[in-house]
Amino acid sequence: MLFKQMMPTRASVRAAFLLTTVSVVPAASAHEAPKGWAYPLSCCSNFDCKPVSNGSVSERPEGYVISTGEVVAYNDKRIRNSPDGEFHWCAHQSGLDAGRTICLFVPPRGF
């Protein structure tokens, strides 16, 4: 009788399986910008990107200058078109490359 009470029900086994499966399978998509478009996986790890004010990025002859002092040349492969017309900066959050740009989403350049 005691053994029968300890046996899990089918429902509890299914629930445990689903919880394990959901918690083990990583998400395959990047996080979204505030206006609803998704940052590409190549630019972020679900927390590396954020919108930045126009004052955080300036245009100089050598390229875009980020408030950290880093210069990203206009022809750099890290430059992306911004779907919402605003600046978005994706940067490493830790390690030796902390603060270094992964991608910079830029609005159309002024003439």
XYZ file of C-alpha atoms in Angstrom:
111
model
C 0.000 0.000 0.000
C 2.811 2.404 0.869
C 4.517 1.708 -2.467
C 1.354 2.569 -4.394
C 1.078 5.936 -2.604
C 4.641 6.833 -3.634
C 4.093 6.135 -7.351
C 3.781 9.373 -9.366
C 0.679 9.912 -11.433
C 0.853 10.286 -15.189
C -0.073 13.951 -14.885
C 2.772 14.674 -12.474
C 5.270 12.853 -14.709
C 4.115 14.859 -17.735
C 4.328 18.126 -15.805
C 7.847 17.329 -14.622
C 8.893 16.438 -18.174
C 7.470 19.659 -19.616
C 9.126 21.804 -16.958
C 12.468 20.112 -17.570
C 12.161 20.468 -21.343
C 11.199 24.140 -21.192
C 13.991 25.016 -18.783
C 16.688 23.144 -20.741
C 15.930 24.365 -24.278
C 17.524 27.789 -24.851
C 15.626 30.553 -26.587
C 16.540 30.896 -30.250
C 15.670 34.528 -30.729
C 17.191 37.845 -29.783
C 15.455 40.362 -27.595
C 13.324 43.163 -28.953
C 13.971 46.861 -29.189
C 11.401 49.033 -27.375
C 9.569 49.708 -30.657
C 9.108 45.983 -31.352
C 11.783 45.003 -33.871
C 14.264 42.280 -32.925
C 17.983 42.841 -32.542
C 19.819 40.219 -34.649
C 21.415 37.348 -32.747
C 24.772 38.358 -34.202
C 24.524 41.639 -32.281
C 23.324 40.568 -28.878
C 23.011 37.855 -26.303
C 19.579 38.921 -25.145
C 20.938 41.804 -23.062
C 23.742 43.526 -24.977
C 21.664 46.068 -26.956
C 19.863 49.224 -25.899
C 18.585 52.452 -27.430
C 20.869 55.440 -26.833
C 20.184 59.149 -27.139
C 21.337 61.092 -30.170
C 23.818 62.870 -27.895
C 25.544 59.567 -27.081
C 26.716 59.148 -30.670
C 28.196 61.879 -32.822
C 29.182 61.948 -36.475
C 32.744 62.970 -37.247
C 34.816 62.684 -40.428
C 36.385 59.438 -39.154
C 33.051 57.790 -38.289
C 30.537 57.509 -35.480
C 32.014 58.438 -32.104
C 30.322 56.763 -29.150
C 30.237 58.449 -25.741
C 32.873 55.947 -24.556
C 35.297 57.492 -27.058
C 35.254 54.504 -29.391
C 35.170 55.385 -33.096
C 33.230 53.128 -35.454
C 34.098 53.936 -39.073
C 31.233 54.567 -41.486
C 32.194 51.499 -43.544
C 32.596 49.222 -40.486
C 30.646 45.949 -40.718
C 29.236 46.601 -37.224
C 27.137 49.508 -38.559
C 23.505 48.545 -39.175
C 20.497 50.504 -40.406
C 18.116 51.335 -37.575
C 14.561 50.176 -38.342
C 13.071 52.841 -36.069
C 15.310 55.766 -37.051
C 17.042 55.921 -33.659
C 20.495 54.962 -32.395
C 20.876 51.580 -30.689
C 24.179 50.392 -29.242
C 25.100 46.755 -28.685
C 28.240 46.296 -26.595
C 30.045 43.610 -24.649
C 28.975 43.718 -21.012
C 31.962 42.061 -19.356
C 35.432 40.683 -19.869
C 38.337 42.233 -21.728
C 36.006 43.654 -24.396
C 33.559 45.247 -21.922
C 32.115 48.402 -23.446
C 33.374 47.567 -26.949
C 30.798 47.868 -29.714
C 29.311 44.711 -31.215
C 26.789 46.549 -33.433
C 25.673 50.137 -33.824
C 22.242 50.771 -35.316
C 22.114 54.200 -36.893
C 19.314 56.307 -38.383
C 19.649 57.531 -41.963
C 22.506 60.036 -42.200
C 21.647 63.690 -42.590
C 22.777 65.579 -45.655
